Coordinates of C-alpha atoms in Angstrom, one line a residue:
X1 CA 69.0 160.6 160.8
X2 CA 68.4 156.9 160.9
X3 CA 71.3 154.8 159.7
X4 CA 70.9 152.0 157.3
X5 CA 69.9 148.8 159.2
X6 CA 71.8 145.8 157.7
X7 CA 69.6 143.4 159.7
X8 CA 66.8 143.7 157.2
X9 CA 68.9 143.8 154.0
X10 CA 67.7 141.0 151.8
X11 CA 70.1 138.1 151.1
X12 CA 71.6 138.0 147.6
X13 CA 71.0 134.8 145.7
X14 CA 74.0 133.5 143.7
X15 CA 72.1 133.5 140.4
X16 CA 71.6 137.3 140.5
X17 CA 72.2 138.9 137.1
X18 CA 74.5 141.9 136.7
X19 CA 73.9 145.3 135.1
X20 CA 76.2 146.8 132.5
X21 CA 79.6 148.2 133.5
X22 CA 79.3 151.8 134.4
X23 CA 75.5 151.7 134.9
X24 CA 74.6 154.6 137.2
X25 CA 72.5 154.0 140.3
X26 CA 70.7 157.1 141.7
X27 CA 67.6 158.6 143.3
X28 CA 65.7 161.7 142.4
X29 CA 63.8 164.6 144.1
X30 CA 62.5 168.0 143.0
X31 CA 63.1 171.4 144.7
X32 CA 59.5 172.3 145.6
X33 CA 58.8 168.8 146.8
X34 CA 61.6 168.5 149.3
X35 CA 63.4 171.8 150.0
X36 CA 61.0 173.8 152.1
X37 CA 62.4 177.2 153.2
X38 CA 59.9 178.7 150.9
X39 CA 60.6 182.3 151.9
X40 CA 64.2 182.1 153.1
X41 CA 67.4 183.7 151.8
X42 CA 65.6 185.7 149.1
X43 CA 63.4 183.1 147.6
X44 CA 60.2 184.4 146.2
X45 CA 57.0 182.6 145.2
X46 CA 56.8 180.2 142.3
X47 CA 53.6 179.2 140.6
X48 CA 53.5 176.2 142.9
X49 CA 53.5 178.4 146.0
X50 CA 50.6 180.3 144.6
X51 CA 48.7 177.3 143.3
X52 CA 49.1 175.4 146.6
X53 CA 47.8 178.3 148.5
X54 CA 44.7 178.5 146.3
X55 CA 41.8 176.8 148.2
X56 CA 40.7 173.5 146.6
X57 CA 43.8 173.0 144.4
X58 CA 45.9 170.8 146.7
X59 CA 44.6 168.0 148.9
X60 CA 44.2 169.1 152.6
X61 CA 45.4 172.5 151.7
X62 CA 49.0 171.3 151.9
X63 CA 51.9 173.5 150.6
X64 CA 55.6 173.0 150.1
X65 CA 56.5 175.6 152.7
X66 CA 58.4 173.1 154.8
X67 CA 58.1 169.9 152.8
X68 CA 61.0 167.5 153.8
X69 CA 63.1 170.5 155.0
X70 CA 65.9 169.4 152.7
X71 CA 67.2 173.0 152.6
X72 CA 68.2 172.7 156.2
X73 CA 68.8 169.0 156.4
X74 CA 70.7 168.4 153.2
X75 CA 73.9 167.3 154.9
X76 CA 72.1 164.6 156.8
X77 CA 70.3 163.6 153.6
X78 CA 73.5 163.3 151.7
X79 CA 75.0 161.1 154.5
X80 CA 71.9 158.9 154.1
X81 CA 72.5 158.7 150.4
X82 CA 76.1 157.7 151.0
X83 CA 75.0 155.0 153.4
X84 CA 72.5 153.7 150.8
X85 CA 75.4 153.5 148.3
X86 CA 73.9 156.0 145.8
X87 CA 76.2 156.9 143.0
X88 CA 74.2 159.9 141.7
X89 CA 71.6 162.3 143.1
X90 CA 69.2 164.0 140.7
X91 CA 67.9 167.2 142.1
X92 CA 66.2 170.3 140.7
X93 CA 67.0 173.9 141.2
X94 CA 64.4 176.3 142.4
X95 CA 64.5 179.1 139.8
X96 CA 62.9 181.6 142.2
X97 CA 65.5 180.8 144.8
X98 CA 68.4 181.9 142.6
X99 CA 66.7 184.5 140.4
X100 CA 63.6 185.6 142.3
X101 CA 61.8 187.5 139.6
X102 CA 63.0 185.3 136.7
X103 CA 65.0 188.3 135.5
X104 CA 68.2 190.1 136.4
X105 CA 71.0 189.2 138.7
X106 CA 71.2 186.1 140.8
X107 CA 70.8 185.9 144.6
X108 CA 74.1 184.6 145.9
X109 CA 72.5 183.1 149.0
X110 CA 70.4 180.9 146.7
X111 CA 73.3 179.9 144.6
X112 CA 75.3 179.1 147.7
X113 CA 72.8 176.5 148.8
X114 CA 73.3 174.5 145.5
X115 CA 77.0 175.0 145.7
X116 CA 77.1 173.5 149.2
X117 CA 74.8 170.7 148.2
X118 CA 77.0 169.8 145.2
X119 CA 80.1 170.0 147.3
X120 CA 78.6 167.7 149.9
X121 CA 77.6 165.2 147.3
X122 CA 81.0 165.2 145.7
X123 CA 82.7 164.8 149.1
X124 CA 80.5 161.7 149.6
X125 CA 81.4 160.3 146.2
X126 CA 78.0 161.0 144.7
X127 CA 77.6 162.6 141.3
X128 CA 75.3 165.7 141.4
X129 CA 72.8 165.6 138.5
X130 CA 71.1 169.0 138.1
X131 CA 67.7 169.7 136.6
X132 CA 67.1 173.3 135.7
X133 CA 63.3 173.2 135.7
X134 CA 60.9 170.9 137.6
X135 CA 57.7 172.9 137.2
X136 CA 58.3 175.8 139.5
X137 CA 58.2 178.9 137.3
X138 CA 58.8 182.2 139.2
X139 CA 55.4 183.7 139.8
X140 CA 56.4 187.0 138.3
X141 CA 57.1 185.3 134.9
X142 CA 53.6 183.7 135.1
X143 CA 52.1 187.1 135.8
X144 CA 53.7 188.3 132.6
X145 CA 52.0 185.4 130.7
X146 CA 54.0 182.3 131.6
X147 CA 55.1 179.6 129.2
X148 CA 52.6 180.5 126.5
X149 CA 54.7 183.7 126.0
X150 CA 57.8 183.4 123.9
X151 CA 59.7 185.7 126.2
X152 CA 59.7 183.1 128.9
X153 CA 62.1 180.9 126.8
X154 CA 64.6 183.8 126.7
X155 CA 64.4 184.3 130.5
X156 CA 65.1 180.6 130.9
X157 CA 68.2 180.9 128.8
X158 CA 69.4 183.7 131.0
X159 CA 68.7 181.5 134.1
X160 CA 70.6 178.6 132.5
X161 CA 73.6 180.8 132.1
X162 CA 73.5 181.8 135.7
X163 CA 73.4 178.2 136.8
X164 CA 76.2 177.1 134.4
X165 CA 78.4 179.8 135.8
X166 CA 77.6 178.9 139.4
X167 CA 77.8 175.0 139.2
X168 CA 79.6 174.3 136.0
X169 CA 82.8 173.3 137.9
X170 CA 80.8 170.9 140.1
X171 CA 78.0 169.4 138.1
X172 CA 78.9 167.2 135.1
X173 CA 75.3 166.2 134.1
X174 CA 72.6 168.7 133.3
X175 CA 68.9 168.3 132.5
X176 CA 67.1 171.3 131.0
X177 CA 63.4 170.4 131.7
X178 CA 61.6 167.7 133.6
X179 CA 58.4 166.4 132.0
X180 CA 57.5 169.5 130.0
X181 CA 54.3 167.7 129.0
X182 CA 53.1 168.2 132.6
X183 CA 54.1 171.8 132.6
X184 CA 52.2 172.6 129.4
X185 CA 49.2 170.2 129.4
X186 CA 48.5 169.8 133.1
X187 CA 49.4 173.4 133.9
X188 CA 47.6 175.2 131.1
X189 CA 45.1 172.5 129.8
X190 CA 43.4 170.5 132.5
X191 CA 44.6 173.0 135.3
X192 CA 45.4 170.2 137.8
X193 CA 48.9 171.6 138.1
X194 CA 50.2 175.1 138.5
X195 CA 49.4 177.6 137.3
X196 CA 46.0 176.0 137.0
X197 CA 44.9 177.5 133.7
X198 CA 42.4 175.7 131.3
X199 CA 43.2 177.2 127.9
X200 CA 43.6 174.7 125.1
X201 CA 45.5 177.0 122.8
X202 CA 47.8 178.0 125.6
X203 CA 48.9 174.4 126.1
X204 CA 50.4 174.2 122.6
X205 CA 51.9 177.7 122.9
X206 CA 53.5 176.6 126.2
X207 CA 54.7 173.3 124.7
X208 CA 56.5 175.1 121.9
X209 CA 58.1 177.7 124.2
X210 CA 59.2 174.9 126.5
X211 CA 60.9 173.2 123.6
X212 CA 62.4 176.5 122.6
X213 CA 63.6 177.1 126.2
X214 CA 65.2 173.7 126.1
X215 CA 67.1 174.5 122.9
X216 CA 68.2 177.9 124.1
X217 CA 69.4 176.4 127.4
X218 CA 71.4 173.7 125.5
X219 CA 73.1 176.5 123.5
X220 CA 74.0 178.3 126.7
X221 CA 75.2 175.2 128.5
X222 CA 77.3 174.1 125.6
X223 CA 78.9 177.6 125.4
X224 CA 79.8 177.6 129.1
X225 CA 80.3 174.1 130.4
X226 CA 83.4 171.9 129.9
X227 CA 83.3 169.7 126.8
X228 CA 83.0 166.7 129.0
X229 CA 79.6 167.8 130.5
X230 CA 76.5 165.8 129.6
X231 CA 73.3 167.5 128.6
X232 CA 69.8 166.0 128.5
X233 CA 66.1 166.5 128.8
X234 CA 63.7 164.3 130.8
X235 CA 60.4 163.3 129.2
X236 CA 57.5 161.4 130.7
X237 CA 56.9 159.5 127.5
X238 CA 53.5 157.8 127.4
X239 CA 53.6 154.1 126.6
X240 CA 50.4 154.3 124.6
X241 CA 48.3 151.2 123.8
X242 CA 45.0 150.9 121.9
X243 CA 42.3 149.2 123.9
X244 CA 41.4 146.9 121.0
X245 CA 42.9 146.2 117.6
X246 CA 40.2 148.3 115.8
X247 CA 41.2 151.0 113.4
X248 CA 39.4 153.6 115.5
X249 CA 41.4 152.6 118.6
X250 CA 44.6 152.7 116.6
X251 CA 43.8 156.2 115.6
X252 CA 43.2 157.1 119.3
X253 CA 46.6 155.8 120.1
X254 CA 48.2 157.7 117.3
X255 CA 46.6 161.0 118.4
X256 CA 47.7 160.6 122.1
X257 CA 51.2 159.6 120.9
X258 CA 51.3 162.8 119.0
X259 CA 50.1 165.2 121.7
X260 CA 51.7 163.2 124.6
X261 CA 55.1 162.3 123.1
X262 CA 55.9 163.5 119.6
X263 CA 55.0 167.1 120.4
X264 CA 58.4 167.0 122.2
X265 CA 60.4 164.2 120.6
X266 CA 59.6 165.5 117.1
X267 CA 61.2 168.9 117.3
X268 CA 63.8 168.1 119.9
X269 CA 65.2 164.9 118.3
X270 CA 64.1 165.2 114.7
X271 CA 63.9 168.9 114.0
X272 CA 60.2 169.0 113.1
X273 CA 56.7 168.9 114.6
X274 CA 54.8 165.9 113.3
X275 CA 52.3 166.7 110.6
X276 CA 49.5 164.7 112.2
X277 CA 49.8 166.8 115.4
X278 CA 49.6 170.0 113.4
X279 CA 46.5 168.7 111.6
X280 CA 44.9 167.5 114.9
X281 CA 45.4 170.9 116.5
X282 CA 45.2 173.4 113.6
X283 CA 41.8 174.6 114.8
X284 CA 43.5 175.8 118.0
X285 CA 46.8 177.4 116.9
X286 CA 48.4 178.6 113.7
X287 CA 51.7 176.6 113.8
X288 CA 53.1 178.7 111.0
X289 CA 53.0 181.7 113.2
X290 CA 53.8 180.0 116.5
X291 CA 57.0 178.5 115.1
X292 CA 59.4 181.2 114.0
X293 CA 62.3 180.9 111.5
X294 CA 65.2 179.2 113.2
X295 CA 63.2 177.8 116.1
X296 CA 63.5 174.2 115.1
X297 CA 67.2 174.5 114.5
X298 CA 67.6 175.8 118.1
X299 CA 65.2 173.2 119.6
X300 CA 67.0 170.3 117.9
X301 CA 70.5 171.1 119.3
X302 CA 72.1 167.7 120.0
X303 CA 71.8 166.3 123.5
X304 CA 73.9 163.5 125.1
X305 CA 71.3 161.5 126.9
X306 CA 67.5 161.2 126.8
X307 CA 65.9 160.9 130.2
X308 CA 62.8 158.8 130.4
X309 CA 60.3 158.8 133.3
X310 CA 57.8 155.9 133.5
X311 CA 55.2 154.8 136.0
X312 CA 52.3 153.1 134.2
X313 CA 51.0 152.6 130.6
X314 CA 48.3 154.6 128.8
X315 CA 45.4 152.6 127.4
X316 CA 43.1 154.5 125.0
X317 CA 40.1 154.1 122.7
X318 CA 37.8 156.0 120.4
X319 CA 34.3 155.8 122.0
X320 CA 31.4 154.7 119.9
X321 CA 28.6 157.1 119.3
X322 CA 26.7 157.7 122.5
X323 CA 29.4 156.4 124.8
X324 CA 31.0 158.6 127.4
X325 CA 34.6 159.7 127.1
X326 CA 36.1 158.1 130.2
X327 CA 39.4 159.6 131.3
X328 CA 41.2 157.3 133.6
X329 CA 44.5 158.8 132.4
X330 CA 46.2 159.0 135.8
X331 CA 46.7 162.7 135.6
X332 CA 44.2 164.0 138.2
X333 CA 40.6 165.0 138.0
X334 CA 39.4 167.9 136.0
X335 CA 36.4 168.7 133.8
X336 CA 39.0 170.0 131.3
X337 CA 41.1 167.6 129.3
X338 CA 44.9 167.9 129.0
X339 CA 44.8 166.1 125.6
X340 CA 44.5 169.2 123.5
X341 CA 42.9 168.5 120.1
X342 CA 42.0 164.9 121.1
X343 CA 39.7 165.6 124.0
X344 CA 37.3 162.9 122.7
X345 CA 39.7 160.0 123.3
X346 CA 38.8 157.7 126.1
X347 CA 41.3 156.4 128.7
X348 CA 41.1 153.1 130.5
X349 CA 42.7 151.4 133.5
X350 CA 44.7 148.4 132.5
X351 CA 42.8 145.2 133.3
X352 CA 44.2 142.4 135.4
X353 CA 47.0 144.4 137.0
X354 CA 47.8 145.2 140.6
X355 CA 47.7 148.9 141.4
X356 CA 49.6 151.4 143.4
X357 CA 48.1 153.9 145.9
X358 CA 47.7 156.3 142.9
X359 CA 45.5 153.6 141.3
X360 CA 48.1 153.2 138.6
X361 CA 48.5 149.8 137.0
X362 CA 51.8 148.0 137.8
X363 CA 53.1 147.0 134.4
X364 CA 56.9 146.6 134.0
X365 CA 56.4 145.6 130.4
X366 CA 55.4 149.2 129.7
X367 CA 58.9 150.3 130.7
X368 CA 60.5 147.5 128.6
X369 CA 58.5 148.5 125.5
X370 CA 59.1 152.2 126.1
X371 CA 62.9 151.7 126.2
X372 CA 62.8 149.6 123.0
X373 CA 60.5 152.1 121.3
X374 CA 62.9 155.0 122.2
X375 CA 65.9 152.9 120.9
X376 CA 64.1 152.3 117.6
X377 CA 62.8 155.8 117.1
X378 CA 66.0 157.6 118.2
X379 CA 68.9 155.3 117.3
X380 CA 72.3 156.1 118.8
X381 CA 70.9 158.2 121.6
X382 CA 71.8 156.9 125.1
X383 CA 68.9 156.5 127.5
X384 CA 68.5 157.0 131.2
X385 CA 65.6 156.0 133.4
X386 CA 65.4 159.3 135.4
X387 CA 62.2 158.5 137.4
X388 CA 60.5 155.2 138.2
X389 CA 58.8 154.3 141.4
X390 CA 55.4 153.9 143.2
X391 CA 53.3 155.2 146.0
X392 CA 51.9 152.8 148.5
X393 CA 50.2 153.2 151.9
X394 CA 53.4 153.0 154.0
X395 CA 53.4 153.1 157.8
X396 CA 55.9 152.8 160.6
X397 CA 55.5 149.5 162.6
X398 CA 55.7 149.4 166.4
X399 CA 59.2 148.2 165.9
X400 CA 60.1 151.4 164.0
X401 CA 60.3 149.8 160.5
X402 CA 58.5 150.4 157.2
X403 CA 58.1 147.1 155.5
X404 CA 57.1 148.2 152.0
X405 CA 57.4 144.8 150.3
X406 CA 55.0 146.0 147.5
X407 CA 57.5 148.6 146.5
X408 CA 60.3 146.1 146.5
X409 CA 58.2 143.9 144.1
X410 CA 57.5 147.0 141.9
X411 CA 61.2 148.0 141.7
X412 CA 62.3 144.5 141.1
X413 CA 59.9 144.1 138.2
X414 CA 60.9 147.4 136.6
X415 CA 64.6 146.9 137.0
X416 CA 64.2 143.5 135.4
X417 CA 62.4 145.3 132.6
X418 CA 65.5 147.5 132.2
X419 CA 67.8 144.5 132.1
X420 CA 65.6 142.9 129.5
X421 CA 65.6 146.1 127.4
X422 CA 69.4 146.2 127.6
X423 CA 69.6 142.6 126.5
X424 CA 67.4 143.5 123.5
X425 CA 69.7 146.3 122.5
X426 CA 68.6 149.4 124.4
X427 CA 71.6 151.6 125.5
X428 CA 70.4 152.4 129.0
X429 CA 73.0 154.1 131.1
X430 CA 71.4 154.3 134.5
X431 CA 68.3 154.3 136.8
X432 CA 67.1 156.9 139.2
X433 CA 64.6 155.8 141.8
X434 CA 61.6 158.1 142.4
X435 CA 61.9 159.2 145.0
X436 CA 64.7 159.3 147.5
X437 CA 62.3 160.3 150.3
X438 CA 58.6 161.0 150.8
X439 CA 57.7 164.5 149.9
X440 CA 55.1 167.0 148.7
X441 CA 53.3 165.1 145.9
X442 CA 51.9 168.1 144.0
X443 CA 48.1 168.1 143.9
X444 CA 48.0 165.2 146.3
X445 CA 49.9 167.1 149.0
X446 CA 51.4 164.8 151.6
X447 CA 48.8 162.1 151.1
X448 CA 50.9 159.9 148.8
X449 CA 54.3 158.5 149.7
X450 CA 56.7 157.6 146.9
X451 CA 59.9 157.6 148.9
X452 CA 62.4 154.8 149.6
X453 CA 62.9 156.8 152.9
X454 CA 60.0 157.5 155.1
X455 CA 59.6 161.1 156.3
X456 CA 57.7 161.8 159.5
X457 CA 56.7 165.3 158.6
X458 CA 56.0 166.3 162.2
X459 CA 59.5 165.5 163.4
X460 CA 61.3 165.4 160.0
X461 CA 62.7 162.1 161.1
X462 CA 64.0 159.9 158.2
X463 CA 63.4 156.2 158.3
X464 CA 64.8 154.1 155.4
X465 CA 62.1 151.7 154.3
X466 CA 62.7 148.0 153.5
X467 CA 62.9 149.1 149.9
X468 CA 65.8 151.4 150.6
X469 CA 67.8 148.6 152.1
X470 CA 66.8 146.3 149.2
X471 CA 67.9 149.0 146.7
X472 CA 71.2 149.5 148.6
X473 CA 71.9 145.8 148.2
X474 CA 71.2 145.9 144.5
X475 CA 73.6 148.9 144.1
X476 CA 76.3 147.2 146.2
X477 CA 76.1 144.0 144.1
X478 CA 75.4 145.8 140.8
X479 CA 72.9 143.0 140.2
X480 CA 69.3 142.1 140.6
X481 CA 68.3 139.3 143.0
X482 CA 65.5 136.8 142.2
X483 CA 62.0 138.2 142.7
X484 CA 60.4 137.5 146.0
X485 CA 57.0 136.9 144.4
X486 CA 55.1 137.4 141.1
X487 CA 54.6 140.9 139.7

């Protein structure tokens, strides 16, 4: 493990501005992206194991079989987190590692890994933040129909009970689902994520059953965890903007807000699916049959924190007759749209913005607006930025350093956006950098690097990038230094 190098830590200017007292500084990963050990200690395939082994689905045929080998190197990784000064580590649990078929008793060897990880974090003074589901459904449950089947929500509740029993004395903050929009609409709509299905009706069925799974898990967690435990869900809310001020483009934005955001925030935070979503998609599903009596009460069980993931804004329009339906939506390439019921809406790249290696526009104002929108729409609910970061074309210099100044500029701009949102009234409790380290980036394999720590996959050597040292300095001072250049 490479230690933090103070010789390249940026100097702090005296005019730096502080974050709120108690603001949590963290970093995040996901199980399939970092753990490796795909077939060890009883773990069985998840849908991402199957998907990544399907020719043509993942760039270069990459898989998460080894990934960043976090399963074997977690102690060194926790030590690195400690050196960086992280106060919290957001990780996900591999469902098929602890309950291989998605049913029945747990595998103690799998549970023991997460117990050891949590203990190591606590010993280092780092709070473990557990996410129950980050896209890796056990393959046997997908074989039985996956998230479009109601039964999967009940299996998730059983799994939540297992994890609460195993880690409830160690983990004080729990997230049920990470980005269920991606699970439903990319997994069952456009097919660019596992399980790779392209069935419009199934996306809506999956979305509802993911909502139901969240609600059932909240019931279980509340029944088993200490009263002081915090529960949450993390949503990748789309910061939707119409391309122009036309009525048609405003309607395009409304439609994408419904199928991209309110399909989750409506039932989870307000106890109802939005009527316009139901009308936009009524030709695909019968909502009166999909939603059973009592579902909305279950789904809307109170949570303590809303996690928000943000990377780039979403710009949309309604094409004029004869125009093509461009889809620069940042969600991969597929002839099938993930925007179920609004397939005709066109997506555009933001003009005049610098871009990341993902070709995503760098726009911190999107995060600022998203936090204020969430504050307005869900008053009284604390917020947490649970993912924010960027991929760039990082490389190791001959001197052994990774000077990712573009990422520092990106992070500075977005942390400034968080500060501005707090000043404007948003109750933001913390920030989790995506990602702690380079990892398996889903359909992009190992071709994209989001980490603050560089991973040499051949040797598994960890090299903290310049951004890691910069972030460590921000954490140490609990304040944001002046920007080194314009965003």
